[in-house]
Amino acid sequence: IADGATLLLEGEPGIGKTRLLEDAAAGRPDVLLTGAQAGDARVPYALLARIVAVLAERDAGAVPDWARAELARLLPALGAAPAARLDALRMQQAWTATLAAAAEAGVRALLVDDLHHADEASLECLLAPAGPRPLARVFGVRAREMPAALLGWLEAAAPGAVDRLALTMLDEAGVAALLASLELARFEPRHWSRAMTRHSGG
């Protein structure tokens, strides 16, 4: 994916979105991979806190002190949080500043899986306009379970601003090619491809 680009990876449960994202991030210190979890939708900023933890673990650049303090509301390990009430706009600004610091430190892409589980507050930050040095973003999501915020964002996006890749089921020829790629000894893919296509649904 090109620098600063946004890709939405869509597909049915179990079709291979997570595996594809994991393979894309494997051995790439400049690519950060994390994801939402079941139950996140009920906890504001649950996903964002998880992403910030990954960024902190990688020590991705010098985050401004004010932004670090703001994000400490989500991740106490970052230090003392401000006494004032959380302001959504300031949190979004802190997030943007953190991404800019990550880009300065050499991070090129942010991969976020299972976006269908994401909470609305995190989505508001993740989908906000990027800063001057935007990271590439790849979002994995179940095609039929997109959150309302994500659907609204897609509808409002300018033409060509978001690339969408839908993973589909394999046909018999695709299953045969997959089996052949395994190079299993004493195993003839063409003898098994039809039965495995029927059994798995592709």
PDB file of C-alpha atoms in Angstrom:
ATOM      1  CA  ILE A   1       0.000   0.000   0.000  1.00  0.00           C
ATOM      2  CA  ALA A   2       1.280   3.444  -0.931  1.00  0.00           C
ATOM      3  CA  ASP A   3       2.393   5.985   1.660  1.00  0.00           C
ATOM      4  CA  GLY A   4      -0.599   7.806   3.112  1.00  0.00           C
ATOM      5  CA  ALA A   5      -3.144   5.594   1.351  1.00  0.00           C
ATOM      6  CA  THR A   6      -6.187   4.051   3.014  1.00  0.00           C
ATOM      7  CA  LEU A   7      -7.349   0.521   2.267  1.00  0.00           C
ATOM      8  CA  LEU A   8     -10.488  -1.189   3.556  1.00  0.00           C
ATOM      9  CA  LEU A   9     -10.101  -4.971   3.594  1.00  0.00           C
ATOM     10  CA  GLU A  10     -13.560  -6.517   3.605  1.00  0.00           C
ATOM     11  CA  GLY A  11     -14.810 -10.093   3.821  1.00  0.00           C
ATOM     12  CA  GLU A  12     -16.915 -12.668   5.592  1.00  0.00           C
ATOM     13  CA  PRO A  13     -15.792 -14.102   8.960  1.00  0.00           C
ATOM     14  CA  GLY A  14     -12.970 -16.606   8.592  1.00  0.00           C
ATOM     15  CA  ILE A  15     -12.130 -15.770   4.994  1.00  0.00           C
ATOM     16  CA  GLY A  16      -8.553 -14.753   5.787  1.00  0.00           C
ATOM     17  CA  LYS A  17      -8.495 -11.015   6.549  1.00  0.00           C
ATOM     18  CA  THR A  18      -6.495 -11.462   9.751  1.00  0.00           C
ATOM     19  CA  ARG A  19      -4.001 -13.827   8.129  1.00  0.00           C
ATOM     20  CA  LEU A  20      -3.463 -11.389   5.283  1.00  0.00           C
ATOM     21  CA  LEU A  21      -2.822  -8.498   7.688  1.00  0.00           C
ATOM     22  CA  GLU A  22      -0.480 -10.612   9.812  1.00  0.00           C
ATOM     23  CA  ASP A  23       1.511 -11.619   6.729  1.00  0.00           C
ATOM     24  CA  ALA A  24       1.708  -7.969   5.627  1.00  0.00           C
ATOM     25  CA  ALA A  25       3.110  -6.928   9.018  1.00  0.00           C
ATOM     26  CA  ALA A  26       5.446  -9.894   9.552  1.00  0.00           C
ATOM     27  CA  GLY A  27       9.074  -8.842   9.838  1.00  0.00           C
ATOM     28  CA  ARG A  28       8.206  -5.191   9.207  1.00  0.00           C
ATOM     29  CA  PRO A  29       9.142  -2.920  12.133  1.00  0.00           C
ATOM     30  CA  ASP A  30       7.749   0.004  10.126  1.00  0.00           C
ATOM     31  CA  VAL A  31       4.267  -1.564  10.112  1.00  0.00           C
ATOM     32  CA  LEU A  32       2.109  -1.634  13.259  1.00  0.00           C
ATOM     33  CA  LEU A  33      -0.649  -4.227  13.588  1.00  0.00           C
ATOM     34  CA  THR A  34      -3.382  -4.337  16.191  1.00  0.00           C
ATOM     35  CA  GLY A  35      -7.144  -4.741  16.255  1.00  0.00           C
ATOM     36  CA  ALA A  36     -10.442  -4.291  17.996  1.00  0.00           C
ATOM     37  CA  GLN A  37     -11.882  -7.006  20.220  1.00  0.00           C
ATOM     38  CA  ALA A  38     -15.379  -8.210  21.029  1.00  0.00           C
ATOM     39  CA  GLY A  39     -16.868  -5.883  23.635  1.00  0.00           C
ATOM     40  CA  ASP A  40     -14.862  -2.815  22.582  1.00  0.00           C
ATOM     41  CA  ALA A  41     -17.988  -1.144  21.186  1.00  0.00           C
ATOM     42  CA  ARG A  42     -19.274  -0.668  24.750  1.00  0.00           C
ATOM     43  CA  VAL A  43     -16.077   1.000  26.036  1.00  0.00           C
ATOM     44  CA  PRO A  44     -15.168   4.464  24.682  1.00  0.00           C
ATOM     45  CA  TYR A  45     -11.605   4.631  23.324  1.00  0.00           C
ATOM     46  CA  ALA A  46     -10.982   0.931  23.971  1.00  0.00           C
ATOM     47  CA  LEU A  47      -9.451   0.395  20.544  1.00  0.00           C
ATOM     48  CA  LEU A  48      -7.499   3.649  20.586  1.00  0.00           C
ATOM     49  CA  ALA A  49      -5.956   2.713  23.940  1.00  0.00           C
ATOM     50  CA  ARG A  50      -4.804  -0.589  22.446  1.00  0.00           C
ATOM     51  CA  ILE A  51      -3.214   1.147  19.465  1.00  0.00           C
ATOM     52  CA  VAL A  52      -1.504   3.723  21.691  1.00  0.00           C
ATOM     53  CA  ALA A  53      -0.073   0.851  23.748  1.00  0.00           C
ATOM     54  CA  VAL A  54       1.405  -0.684  20.590  1.00  0.00           C
ATOM     55  CA  LEU A  55       2.906   2.667  19.591  1.00  0.00           C
ATOM     56  CA  ALA A  56       4.357   3.167  23.076  1.00  0.00           C
ATOM     57  CA  GLU A  57       5.849  -0.328  22.975  1.00  0.00           C
ATOM     58  CA  ARG A  58       7.623   0.487  19.717  1.00  0.00           C
ATOM     59  CA  ASP A  59       8.784   3.848  21.116  1.00  0.00           C
ATOM     60  CA  ALA A  60       7.612   5.453  17.919  1.00  0.00           C
ATOM     61  CA  GLY A  61       9.074   8.926  18.132  1.00  0.00           C
ATOM     62  CA  ALA A  62       8.934  11.767  20.599  1.00  0.00           C
ATOM     63  CA  VAL A  63       5.262  12.411  21.309  1.00  0.00           C
ATOM     64  CA  PRO A  64       4.711  16.017  22.506  1.00  0.00           C
ATOM     65  CA  ASP A  65       4.297  16.252  26.280  1.00  0.00           C
ATOM     66  CA  TRP A  66       0.764  17.640  26.012  1.00  0.00           C
ATOM     67  CA  ALA A  67      -0.298  14.790  23.720  1.00  0.00           C
ATOM     68  CA  ARG A  68       1.331  12.174  25.960  1.00  0.00           C
ATOM     69  CA  ALA A  69      -0.533  13.610  28.949  1.00  0.00           C
ATOM     70  CA  GLU A  70      -3.819  13.539  27.048  1.00  0.00           C
ATOM     71  CA  LEU A  71      -3.300   9.924  25.961  1.00  0.00           C
ATOM     72  CA  ALA A  72      -2.440   8.997  29.565  1.00  0.00           C
ATOM     73  CA  ARG A  73      -6.205   9.135  30.117  1.00  0.00           C
ATOM     74  CA  LEU A  74      -6.328   5.953  28.050  1.00  0.00           C
ATOM     75  CA  LEU A  75      -2.983   4.449  29.018  1.00  0.00           C
ATOM     76  CA  PRO A  76      -1.840   5.276  32.585  1.00  0.00           C
ATOM     77  CA  ALA A  77       1.645   3.951  31.797  1.00  0.00           C
ATOM     78  CA  LEU A  78       2.250   7.181  29.873  1.00  0.00           C
ATOM     79  CA  GLY A  79       2.138   9.243  33.071  1.00  0.00           C
ATOM     80  CA  ALA A  80      -0.264  11.481  34.925  1.00  0.00           C
ATOM     81  CA  ALA A  81      -3.442  12.444  33.085  1.00  0.00           C
ATOM     82  CA  PRO A  82      -4.803  16.026  33.182  1.00  0.00           C
ATOM     83  CA  ALA A  83      -7.349  16.817  35.865  1.00  0.00           C
ATOM     84  CA  ALA A  84      -9.713  18.491  33.396  1.00  0.00           C
ATOM     85  CA  ARG A  85     -12.507  16.489  31.785  1.00  0.00           C
ATOM     86  CA  LEU A  86     -11.746  14.607  28.600  1.00  0.00           C
ATOM     87  CA  ASP A  87     -12.391  16.683  25.486  1.00  0.00           C
ATOM     88  CA  ALA A  88     -13.005  14.640  22.324  1.00  0.00           C
ATOM     89  CA  LEU A  89     -11.425  17.202  19.998  1.00  0.00           C
ATOM     90  CA  ARG A  90      -8.272  17.500  22.093  1.00  0.00           C
ATOM     91  CA  MET A  91      -8.018  13.699  22.253  1.00  0.00           C
ATOM     92  CA  GLN A  92      -8.253  13.577  18.473  1.00  0.00           C
ATOM     93  CA  GLN A  93      -5.520  16.204  18.205  1.00  0.00           C
ATOM     94  CA  ALA A  94      -3.312  14.216  20.583  1.00  0.00           C
ATOM     95  CA  TRP A  95      -3.863  11.144  18.434  1.00  0.00           C
ATOM     96  CA  THR A  96      -2.899  13.032  15.269  1.00  0.00           C
ATOM     97  CA  ALA A  97       0.250  14.335  16.974  1.00  0.00           C
ATOM     98  CA  THR A  98       1.138  10.788  18.029  1.00  0.00           C
ATOM     99  CA  LEU A  99       0.784   9.508  14.479  1.00  0.00           C
ATOM    100  CA  ALA A 100       2.971  12.337  13.227  1.00  0.00           C
ATOM    101  CA  ALA A 101       5.644  11.352  15.769  1.00  0.00           C
ATOM    102  CA  ALA A 102       5.376   7.732  14.630  1.00  0.00           C
ATOM    103  CA  ALA A 103       5.876   8.790  11.013  1.00  0.00           C
ATOM    104  CA  GLU A 104       8.946  10.812  12.008  1.00  0.00           C
ATOM    105  CA  ALA A 105      10.311   7.684  13.689  1.00  0.00           C
ATOM    106  CA  GLY A 106       9.936   5.645  10.503  1.00  0.00           C
ATOM    107  CA  VAL A 107       6.558   3.964  10.925  1.00  0.00           C
ATOM    108  CA  ARG A 108       4.919   3.749   7.495  1.00  0.00           C
ATOM    109  CA  ALA A 109       1.646   1.930   8.033  1.00  0.00           C
ATOM    110  CA  LEU A 110      -1.002   1.210  10.639  1.00  0.00           C
ATOM    111  CA  LEU A 111      -2.992  -1.999  10.234  1.00  0.00           C
ATOM    112  CA  VAL A 112      -6.152  -2.338  12.327  1.00  0.00           C
ATOM    113  CA  ASP A 113      -8.124  -5.583  12.236  1.00  0.00           C
ATOM    114  CA  ASP A 114     -11.711  -6.386  13.255  1.00  0.00           C
ATOM    115  CA  LEU A 115     -12.958  -2.828  12.913  1.00  0.00           C
ATOM    116  CA  HIS A 116     -16.530  -4.144  13.225  1.00  0.00           C
ATOM    117  CA  HIS A 117     -15.876  -4.458  16.986  1.00  0.00           C
ATOM    118  CA  ALA A 118     -14.572  -0.892  17.345  1.00  0.00           C
ATOM    119  CA  ASP A 119     -16.091   1.709  19.648  1.00  0.00           C
ATOM    120  CA  GLU A 120     -17.431   4.938  18.174  1.00  0.00           C
ATOM    121  CA  ALA A 121     -14.978   7.233  19.971  1.00  0.00           C
ATOM    122  CA  SER A 122     -11.968   5.326  18.607  1.00  0.00           C
ATOM    123  CA  LEU A 123     -13.445   5.313  15.118  1.00  0.00           C
ATOM    124  CA  GLU A 124     -13.870   9.077  15.279  1.00  0.00           C
ATOM    125  CA  CYS A 125     -10.113   9.416  15.838  1.00  0.00           C
ATOM    126  CA  LEU A 126      -9.016   6.706  13.403  1.00  0.00           C
ATOM    127  CA  LEU A 127     -11.140   8.041  10.554  1.00  0.00           C
ATOM    128  CA  ALA A 128     -10.338  11.713  11.104  1.00  0.00           C
ATOM    129  CA  PRO A 129      -8.353  13.561   8.408  1.00  0.00           C
ATOM    130  CA  ALA A 130      -4.680  12.674   8.645  1.00  0.00           C
ATOM    131  CA  GLY A 131      -1.926  15.151   9.440  1.00  0.00           C
ATOM    132  CA  PRO A 132       0.844  16.443   7.170  1.00  0.00           C
ATOM    133  CA  ARG A 133       2.709  13.107   7.179  1.00  0.00           C
ATOM    134  CA  PRO A 134      -0.086  10.526   7.120  1.00  0.00           C
ATOM    135  CA  LEU A 135       0.616   6.869   7.679  1.00  0.00           C
ATOM    136  CA  ALA A 136      -0.841   4.329   5.318  1.00  0.00           C
ATOM    137  CA  ARG A 137      -3.909   2.788   6.938  1.00  0.00           C
ATOM    138  CA  VAL A 138      -5.387  -0.664   6.372  1.00  0.00           C
ATOM    139  CA  PHE A 139      -8.635  -1.566   8.114  1.00  0.00           C
ATOM    140  CA  GLY A 140      -9.928  -5.137   8.246  1.00  0.00           C
ATOM    141  CA  VAL A 141     -13.693  -5.457   8.720  1.00  0.00           C
ATOM    142  CA  ARG A 142     -16.507  -7.940   8.251  1.00  0.00           C
ATOM    143  CA  ALA A 143     -18.393  -6.811   5.168  1.00  0.00           C
ATOM    144  CA  ARG A 144     -21.863  -7.183   6.685  1.00  0.00           C
ATOM    145  CA  GLU A 145     -21.032  -5.810  10.131  1.00  0.00           C
ATOM    146  CA  MET A 146     -19.608  -2.372   9.410  1.00  0.00           C
ATOM    147  CA  PRO A 147     -20.291   0.155  12.195  1.00  0.00           C
ATOM    148  CA  ALA A 148     -22.514   3.103  11.307  1.00  0.00           C
ATOM    149  CA  ALA A 149     -19.588   5.514  11.746  1.00  0.00           C
ATOM    150  CA  LEU A 150     -17.533   3.574   9.206  1.00  0.00           C
ATOM    151  CA  LEU A 151     -20.391   3.448   6.698  1.00  0.00           C
ATOM    152  CA  GLY A 152     -20.956   7.197   7.062  1.00  0.00           C
ATOM    153  CA  TRP A 153     -17.244   7.856   6.573  1.00  0.00           C
ATOM    154  CA  LEU A 154     -17.199   5.760   3.392  1.00  0.00           C
ATOM    155  CA  GLU A 155     -20.214   7.589   1.998  1.00  0.00           C
ATOM    156  CA  ALA A 156     -18.636  10.975   2.695  1.00  0.00           C
ATOM    157  CA  ALA A 157     -15.171  10.079   1.373  1.00  0.00           C
ATOM    158  CA  ALA A 158     -14.029  11.747  -1.807  1.00  0.00           C
ATOM    159  CA  PRO A 159     -13.819   9.504  -4.903  1.00  0.00           C
ATOM    160  CA  GLY A 160     -10.598   7.502  -4.809  1.00  0.00           C
ATOM    161  CA  ALA A 161      -9.780   8.473  -1.234  1.00  0.00           C
ATOM    162  CA  VAL A 162     -10.359   4.940   0.051  1.00  0.00           C
ATOM    163  CA  ASP A 163      -9.404   1.748  -1.755  1.00  0.00           C
ATOM    164  CA  ARG A 164     -11.615  -1.240  -1.026  1.00  0.00           C
ATOM    165  CA  LEU A 165     -10.552  -4.866  -1.384  1.00  0.00           C
ATOM    166  CA  ALA A 166     -13.205  -7.540  -0.910  1.00  0.00           C
ATOM    167  CA  LEU A 167     -11.920 -11.050  -0.192  1.00  0.00           C
ATOM    168  CA  THR A 168     -14.164 -13.620  -1.816  1.00  0.00           C
ATOM    169  CA  MET A 169     -14.557 -17.388  -1.649  1.00  0.00           C
ATOM    170  CA  LEU A 170     -12.296 -19.543  -3.813  1.00  0.00           C
ATOM    171  CA  ASP A 171     -13.768 -21.493  -6.709  1.00  0.00           C
ATOM    172  CA  GLU A 172     -12.614 -25.040  -7.453  1.00  0.00           C
ATOM    173  CA  ALA A 173      -9.668 -23.819  -9.527  1.00  0.00           C
ATOM    174  CA  GLY A 174      -8.617 -21.518  -6.698  1.00  0.00           C
ATOM    175  CA  VAL A 175      -8.789 -24.340  -4.161  1.00  0.00           C
ATOM    176  CA  ALA A 176      -6.726 -26.541  -6.486  1.00  0.00           C
ATOM    177  CA  ALA A 177      -4.089 -23.793  -6.811  1.00  0.00           C
ATOM    178  CA  LEU A 178      -4.007 -23.362  -3.030  1.00  0.00           C
ATOM    179  CA  LEU A 179      -3.545 -27.080  -2.479  1.00  0.00           C
ATOM    180  CA  ALA A 180      -0.829 -27.220  -5.118  1.00  0.00           C
ATOM    181  CA  SER A 181       1.038 -24.367  -3.408  1.00  0.00           C
ATOM    182  CA  LEU A 182       1.353 -26.510  -0.263  1.00  0.00           C
ATOM    183  CA  GLU A 183       3.571 -28.962  -2.175  1.00  0.00           C
ATOM    184  CA  LEU A 184       2.543 -31.904  -0.022  1.00  0.00           C
ATOM    185  CA  ALA A 185       4.306 -35.173  -0.732  1.00  0.00           C
ATOM    186  CA  ARG A 186       2.114 -37.939  -2.228  1.00  0.00           C
ATOM    187  CA  PHE A 187      -0.848 -35.601  -2.470  1.00  0.00           C
ATOM    188  CA  GLU A 188      -2.578 -34.883  -5.761  1.00  0.00           C
ATOM    189  CA  PRO A 189      -4.529 -31.572  -5.545  1.00  0.00           C
ATOM    190  CA  ARG A 190      -6.794 -32.264  -8.528  1.00  0.00           C
ATOM    191  CA  HIS A 191      -8.153 -35.367  -6.792  1.00  0.00           C
ATOM    192  CA  TRP A 192      -9.190 -33.358  -3.735  1.00  0.00           C
ATOM    193  CA  SER A 193     -10.054 -29.876  -4.968  1.00  0.00           C
ATOM    194  CA  ARG A 194     -13.733 -30.564  -5.763  1.00  0.00           C
ATOM    195  CA  ALA A 195     -14.461 -32.303  -2.452  1.00  0.00           C
ATOM    196  CA  MET A 196     -12.642 -29.628  -0.444  1.00  0.00           C
ATOM    197  CA  THR A 197     -14.445 -26.839  -2.299  1.00  0.00           C
ATOM    198  CA  ARG A 198     -17.805 -28.408  -1.434  1.00  0.00           C
ATOM    199  CA  HIS A 199     -16.822 -29.084   2.165  1.00  0.00           C
ATOM    200  CA  SER A 200     -15.409 -25.613   2.873  1.00  0.00           C
ATOM    201  CA  GLY A 201     -17.603 -23.501   0.635  1.00  0.00           C
ATOM    202  CA  GLY A 202     -14.467 -22.071  -0.896  1.00  0.00           C
TER     203      GLY A 202
END
